[in-house]
PDB file of C-alpha atoms in Angstrom:
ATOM      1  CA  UNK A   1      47.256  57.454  34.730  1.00  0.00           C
ATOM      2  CA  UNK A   2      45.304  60.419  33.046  1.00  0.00           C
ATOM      3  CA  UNK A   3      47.477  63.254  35.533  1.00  0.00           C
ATOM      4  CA  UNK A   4      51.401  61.430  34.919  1.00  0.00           C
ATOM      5  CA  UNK A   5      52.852  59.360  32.509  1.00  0.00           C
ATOM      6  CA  UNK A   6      51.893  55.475  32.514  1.00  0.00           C
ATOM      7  CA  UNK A   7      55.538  54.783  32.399  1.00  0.00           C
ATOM      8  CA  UNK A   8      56.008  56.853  35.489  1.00  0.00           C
ATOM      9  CA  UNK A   9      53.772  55.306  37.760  1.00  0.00           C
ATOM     10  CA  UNK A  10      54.673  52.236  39.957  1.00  0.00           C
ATOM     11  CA  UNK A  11      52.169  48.918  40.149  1.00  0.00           C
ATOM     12  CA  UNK A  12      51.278  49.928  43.974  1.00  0.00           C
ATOM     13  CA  UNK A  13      50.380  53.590  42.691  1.00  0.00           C
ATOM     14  CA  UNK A  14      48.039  52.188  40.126  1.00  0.00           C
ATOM     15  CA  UNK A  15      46.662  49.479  42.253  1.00  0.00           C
ATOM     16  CA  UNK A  16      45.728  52.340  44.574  1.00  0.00           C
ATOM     17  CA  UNK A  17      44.315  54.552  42.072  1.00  0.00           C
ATOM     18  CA  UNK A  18      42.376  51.347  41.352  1.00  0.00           C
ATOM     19  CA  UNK A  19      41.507  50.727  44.385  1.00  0.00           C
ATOM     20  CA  UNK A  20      42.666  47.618  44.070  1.00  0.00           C
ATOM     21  CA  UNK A  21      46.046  45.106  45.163  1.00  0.00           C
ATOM     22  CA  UNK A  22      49.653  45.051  43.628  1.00  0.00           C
ATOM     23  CA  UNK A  23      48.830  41.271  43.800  1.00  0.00           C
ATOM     24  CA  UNK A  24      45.309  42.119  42.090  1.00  0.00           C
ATOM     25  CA  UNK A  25      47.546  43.797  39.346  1.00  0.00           C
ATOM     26  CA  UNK A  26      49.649  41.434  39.089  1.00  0.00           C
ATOM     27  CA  UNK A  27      47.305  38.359  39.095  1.00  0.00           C
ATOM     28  CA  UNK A  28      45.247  40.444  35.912  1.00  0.00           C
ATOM     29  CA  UNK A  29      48.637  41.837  33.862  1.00  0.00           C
ATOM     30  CA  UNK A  30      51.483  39.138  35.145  1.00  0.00           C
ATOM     31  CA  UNK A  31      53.920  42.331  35.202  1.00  0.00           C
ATOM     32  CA  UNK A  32      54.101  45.978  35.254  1.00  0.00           C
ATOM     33  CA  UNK A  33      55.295  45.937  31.444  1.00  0.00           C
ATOM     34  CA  UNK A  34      52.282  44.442  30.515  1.00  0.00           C
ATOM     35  CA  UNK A  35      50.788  46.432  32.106  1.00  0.00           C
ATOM     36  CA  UNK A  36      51.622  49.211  30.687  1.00  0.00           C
ATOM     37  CA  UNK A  37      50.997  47.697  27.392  1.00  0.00           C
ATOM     38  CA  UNK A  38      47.263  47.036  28.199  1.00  0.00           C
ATOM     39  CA  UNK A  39      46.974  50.841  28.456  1.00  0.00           C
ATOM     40  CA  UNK A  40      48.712  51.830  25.712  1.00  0.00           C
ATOM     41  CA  UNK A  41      46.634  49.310  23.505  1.00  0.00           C
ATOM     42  CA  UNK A  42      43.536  50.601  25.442  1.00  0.00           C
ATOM     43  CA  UNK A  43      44.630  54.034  24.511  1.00  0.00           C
ATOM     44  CA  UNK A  44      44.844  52.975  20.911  1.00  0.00           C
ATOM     45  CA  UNK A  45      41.662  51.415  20.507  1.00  0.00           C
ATOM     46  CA  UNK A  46      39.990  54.456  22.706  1.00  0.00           C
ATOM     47  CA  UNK A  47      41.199  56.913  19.733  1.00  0.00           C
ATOM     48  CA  UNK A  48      40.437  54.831  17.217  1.00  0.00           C
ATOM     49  CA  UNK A  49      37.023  54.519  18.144  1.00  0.00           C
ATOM     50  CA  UNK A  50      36.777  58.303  18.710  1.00  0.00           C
ATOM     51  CA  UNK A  51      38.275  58.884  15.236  1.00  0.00           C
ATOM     52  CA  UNK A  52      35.382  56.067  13.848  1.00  0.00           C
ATOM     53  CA  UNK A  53      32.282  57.885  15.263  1.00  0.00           C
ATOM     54  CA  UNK A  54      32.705  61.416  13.627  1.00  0.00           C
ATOM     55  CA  UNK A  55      30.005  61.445  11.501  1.00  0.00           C
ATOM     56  CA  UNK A  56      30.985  61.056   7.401  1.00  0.00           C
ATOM     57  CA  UNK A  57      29.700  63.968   5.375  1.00  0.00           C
ATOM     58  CA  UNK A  58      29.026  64.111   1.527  1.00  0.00           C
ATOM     59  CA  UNK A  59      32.807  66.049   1.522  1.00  0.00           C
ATOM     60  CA  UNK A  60      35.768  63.605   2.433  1.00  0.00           C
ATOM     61  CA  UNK A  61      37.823  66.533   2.552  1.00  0.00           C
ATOM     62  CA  UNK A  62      35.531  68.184   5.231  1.00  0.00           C
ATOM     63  CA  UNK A  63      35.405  65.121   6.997  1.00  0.00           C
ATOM     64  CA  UNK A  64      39.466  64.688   7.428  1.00  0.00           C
ATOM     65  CA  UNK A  65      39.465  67.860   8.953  1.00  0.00           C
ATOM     66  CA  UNK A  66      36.589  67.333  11.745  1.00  0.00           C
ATOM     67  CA  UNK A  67      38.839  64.128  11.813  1.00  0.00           C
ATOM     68  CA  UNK A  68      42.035  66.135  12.508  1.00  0.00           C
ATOM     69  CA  UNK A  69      40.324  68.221  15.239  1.00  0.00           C
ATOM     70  CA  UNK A  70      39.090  65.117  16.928  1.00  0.00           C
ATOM     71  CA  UNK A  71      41.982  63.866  16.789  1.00  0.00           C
ATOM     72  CA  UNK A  72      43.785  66.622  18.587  1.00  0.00           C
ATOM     73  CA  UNK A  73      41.125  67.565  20.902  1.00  0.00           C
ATOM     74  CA  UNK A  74      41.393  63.951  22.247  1.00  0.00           C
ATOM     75  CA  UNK A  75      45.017  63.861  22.305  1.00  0.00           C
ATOM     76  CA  UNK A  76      44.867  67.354  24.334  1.00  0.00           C
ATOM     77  CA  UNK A  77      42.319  66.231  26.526  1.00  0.00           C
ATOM     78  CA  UNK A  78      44.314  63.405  27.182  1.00  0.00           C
ATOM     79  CA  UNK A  79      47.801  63.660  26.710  1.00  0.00           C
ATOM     80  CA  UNK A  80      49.633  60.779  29.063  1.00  0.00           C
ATOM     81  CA  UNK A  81      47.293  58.584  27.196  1.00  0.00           C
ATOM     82  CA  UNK A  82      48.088  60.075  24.045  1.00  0.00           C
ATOM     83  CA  UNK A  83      51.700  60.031  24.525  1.00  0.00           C
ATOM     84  CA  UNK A  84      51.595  56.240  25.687  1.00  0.00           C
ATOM     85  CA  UNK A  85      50.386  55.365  22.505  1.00  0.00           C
ATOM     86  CA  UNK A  86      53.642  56.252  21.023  1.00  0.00           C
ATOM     87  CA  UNK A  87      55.645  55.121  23.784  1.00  0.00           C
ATOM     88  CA  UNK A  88      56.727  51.770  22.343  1.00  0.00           C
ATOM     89  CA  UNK A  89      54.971  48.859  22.382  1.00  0.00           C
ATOM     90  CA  UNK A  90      51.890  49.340  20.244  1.00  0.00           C
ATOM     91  CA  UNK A  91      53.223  49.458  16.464  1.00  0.00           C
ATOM     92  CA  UNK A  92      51.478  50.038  13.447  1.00  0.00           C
ATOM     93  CA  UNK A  93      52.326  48.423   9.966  1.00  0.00           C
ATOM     94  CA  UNK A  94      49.535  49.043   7.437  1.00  0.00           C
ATOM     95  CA  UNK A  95      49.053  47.097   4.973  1.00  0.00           C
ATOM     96  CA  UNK A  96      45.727  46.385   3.683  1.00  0.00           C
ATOM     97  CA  UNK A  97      42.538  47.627   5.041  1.00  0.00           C
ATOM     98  CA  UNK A  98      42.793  48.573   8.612  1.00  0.00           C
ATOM     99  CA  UNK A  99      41.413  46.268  11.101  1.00  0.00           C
ATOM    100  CA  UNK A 100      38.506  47.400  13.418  1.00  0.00           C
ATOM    101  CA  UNK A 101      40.215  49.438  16.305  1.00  0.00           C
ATOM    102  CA  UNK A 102      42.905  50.843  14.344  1.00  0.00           C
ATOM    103  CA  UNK A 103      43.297  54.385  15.046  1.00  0.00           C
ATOM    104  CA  UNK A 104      44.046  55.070  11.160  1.00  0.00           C
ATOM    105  CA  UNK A 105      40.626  53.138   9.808  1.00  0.00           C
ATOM    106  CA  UNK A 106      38.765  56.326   9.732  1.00  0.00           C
ATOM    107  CA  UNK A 107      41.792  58.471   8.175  1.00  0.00           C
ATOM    108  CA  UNK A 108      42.097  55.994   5.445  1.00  0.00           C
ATOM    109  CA  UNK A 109      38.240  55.654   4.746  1.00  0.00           C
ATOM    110  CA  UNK A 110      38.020  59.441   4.449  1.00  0.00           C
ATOM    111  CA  UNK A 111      41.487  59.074   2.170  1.00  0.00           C
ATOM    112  CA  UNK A 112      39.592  56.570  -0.036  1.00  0.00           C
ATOM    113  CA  UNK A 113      35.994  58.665  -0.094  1.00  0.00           C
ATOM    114  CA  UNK A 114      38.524  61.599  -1.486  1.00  0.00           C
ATOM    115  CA  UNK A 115      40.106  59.778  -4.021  1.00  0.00           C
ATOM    116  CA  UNK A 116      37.859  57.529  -5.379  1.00  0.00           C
ATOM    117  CA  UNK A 117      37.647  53.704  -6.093  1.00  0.00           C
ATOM    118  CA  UNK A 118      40.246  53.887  -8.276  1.00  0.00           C
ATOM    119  CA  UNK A 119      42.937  54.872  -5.460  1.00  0.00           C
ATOM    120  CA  UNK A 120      44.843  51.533  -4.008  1.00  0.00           C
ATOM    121  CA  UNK A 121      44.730  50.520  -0.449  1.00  0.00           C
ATOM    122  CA  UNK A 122      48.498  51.033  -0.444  1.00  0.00           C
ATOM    123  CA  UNK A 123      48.137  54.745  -1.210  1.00  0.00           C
ATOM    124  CA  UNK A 124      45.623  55.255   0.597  1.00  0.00           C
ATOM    125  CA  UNK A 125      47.411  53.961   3.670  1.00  0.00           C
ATOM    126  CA  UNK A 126      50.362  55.860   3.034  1.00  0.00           C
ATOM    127  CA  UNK A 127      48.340  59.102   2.776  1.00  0.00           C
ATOM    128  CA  UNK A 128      47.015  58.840   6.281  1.00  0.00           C
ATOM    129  CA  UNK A 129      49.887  57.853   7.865  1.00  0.00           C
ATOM    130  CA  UNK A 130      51.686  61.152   6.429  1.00  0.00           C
ATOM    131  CA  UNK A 131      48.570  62.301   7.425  1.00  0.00           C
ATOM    132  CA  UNK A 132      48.647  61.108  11.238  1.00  0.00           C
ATOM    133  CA  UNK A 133      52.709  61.990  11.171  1.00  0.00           C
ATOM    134  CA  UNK A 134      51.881  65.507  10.910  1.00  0.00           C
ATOM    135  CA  UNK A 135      48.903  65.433  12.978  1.00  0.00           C
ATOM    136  CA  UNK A 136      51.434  63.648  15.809  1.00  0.00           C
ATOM    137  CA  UNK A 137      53.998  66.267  14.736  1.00  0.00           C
ATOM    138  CA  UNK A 138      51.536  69.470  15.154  1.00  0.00           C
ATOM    139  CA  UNK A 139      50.228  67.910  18.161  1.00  0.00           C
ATOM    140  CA  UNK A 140      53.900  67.602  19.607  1.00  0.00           C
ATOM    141  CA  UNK A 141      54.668  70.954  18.662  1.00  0.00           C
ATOM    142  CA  UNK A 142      51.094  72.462  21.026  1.00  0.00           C
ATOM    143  CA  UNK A 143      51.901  70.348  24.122  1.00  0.00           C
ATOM    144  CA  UNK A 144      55.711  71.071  23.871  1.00  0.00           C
ATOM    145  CA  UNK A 145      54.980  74.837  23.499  1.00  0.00           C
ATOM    146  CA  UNK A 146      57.096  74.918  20.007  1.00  0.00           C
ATOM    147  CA  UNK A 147      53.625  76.339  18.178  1.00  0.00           C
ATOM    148  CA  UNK A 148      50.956  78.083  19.621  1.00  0.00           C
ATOM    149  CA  UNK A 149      47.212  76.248  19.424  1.00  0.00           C
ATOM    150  CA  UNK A 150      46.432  79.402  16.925  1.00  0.00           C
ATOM    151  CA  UNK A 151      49.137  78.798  14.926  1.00  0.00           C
ATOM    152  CA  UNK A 152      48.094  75.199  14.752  1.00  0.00           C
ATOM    153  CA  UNK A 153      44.329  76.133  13.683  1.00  0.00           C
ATOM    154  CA  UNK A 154      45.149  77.704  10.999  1.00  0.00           C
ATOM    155  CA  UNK A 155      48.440  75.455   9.159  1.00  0.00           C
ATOM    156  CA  UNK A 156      46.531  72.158  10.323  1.00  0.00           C
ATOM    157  CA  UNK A 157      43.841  72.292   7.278  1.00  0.00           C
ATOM    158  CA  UNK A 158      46.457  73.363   4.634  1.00  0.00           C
ATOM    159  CA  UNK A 159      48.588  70.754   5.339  1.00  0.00           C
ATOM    160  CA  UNK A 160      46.195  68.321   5.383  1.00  0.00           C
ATOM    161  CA  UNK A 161      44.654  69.497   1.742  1.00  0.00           C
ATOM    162  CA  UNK A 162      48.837  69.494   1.027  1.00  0.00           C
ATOM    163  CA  UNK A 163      48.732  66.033   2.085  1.00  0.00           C
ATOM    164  CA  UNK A 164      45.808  64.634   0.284  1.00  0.00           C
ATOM    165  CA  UNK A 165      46.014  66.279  -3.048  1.00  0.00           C
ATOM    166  CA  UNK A 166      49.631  64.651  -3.166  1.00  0.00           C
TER     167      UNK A 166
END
């Protein structure tokens, strides 16, 4: 699953990447759909937790852009997972603050340390996910070869400062 797309791969490939049975597969998952959406949840809590453990700063705005280039560097480094994540079945409605193992917790913690107490949850989570949009969007643009990494380094903070100053 980390050299093709999940959706690609048949139960007996996985089982033998596994090293395991189709019936072992299909005894643990029920079906090859939910299967699929076991990895793309795994997926989603893996980058969350990624996203959670860069290390907070006394500069929020600092800290969404070592953020940002976690972000990417994970979804680079592992880009069927990456893309599985947005491959249906995983959706994301914030409302609130995010639960543990959402991928946009730390994006709208750092949101909040930027703008203060005074900012509402709603805003807050409608600044990251512009946020993560264009993240996902700059990310689509590297693997697709539409924008060179380079290109990427260098538009990825100002849009982000674009992003959070409103």
């Amino acid at each position: 699953m980390r050299d093709r797309p999940c959706d690609r791969l048949s139960v007996r490939e996985i089982a033998t990447g596994a090293e395991a049975s189709t019936t072992s597969i299909y005894t643990l998952f029920g079906s090859r759909e939910n299967l699929i959406a076991a990895v793309r949840t795994r997926a989603c809590v893996e980058l969350g937790e990624v996203l959670g453990a860069v290390p907070a700063t006394r500069d929020p705005v600092e800290d969404l852009l070592a953020i940002a280039a976690e972000y990417r560097r994970w979804a680079l480094a592992n880009r069927h997972r990456y893309a599985s994540i947005f491959g249906g079945g995983v959706s994301y409605v914030p409302h609130g603050a995010p639960r543990d193992g959402d991928p946009a917790a730390a994006l709208v913690d750092v949101v909040n340390r930027a703008h203060g107490p005074e900012y509402r949850i709603e805003d807050a989570n409608r600044t990251a996910v512009a946020i993560w949009a264009a993240l996902h969007g700059f990310i689509t643009f590297e693997t697709d070869g539409t924008l060179h990494g380079s290109y990427i380094d260098t538009v990825v903070p100002h849009a982000i400062r674009s992003l959070l100053a409103g």
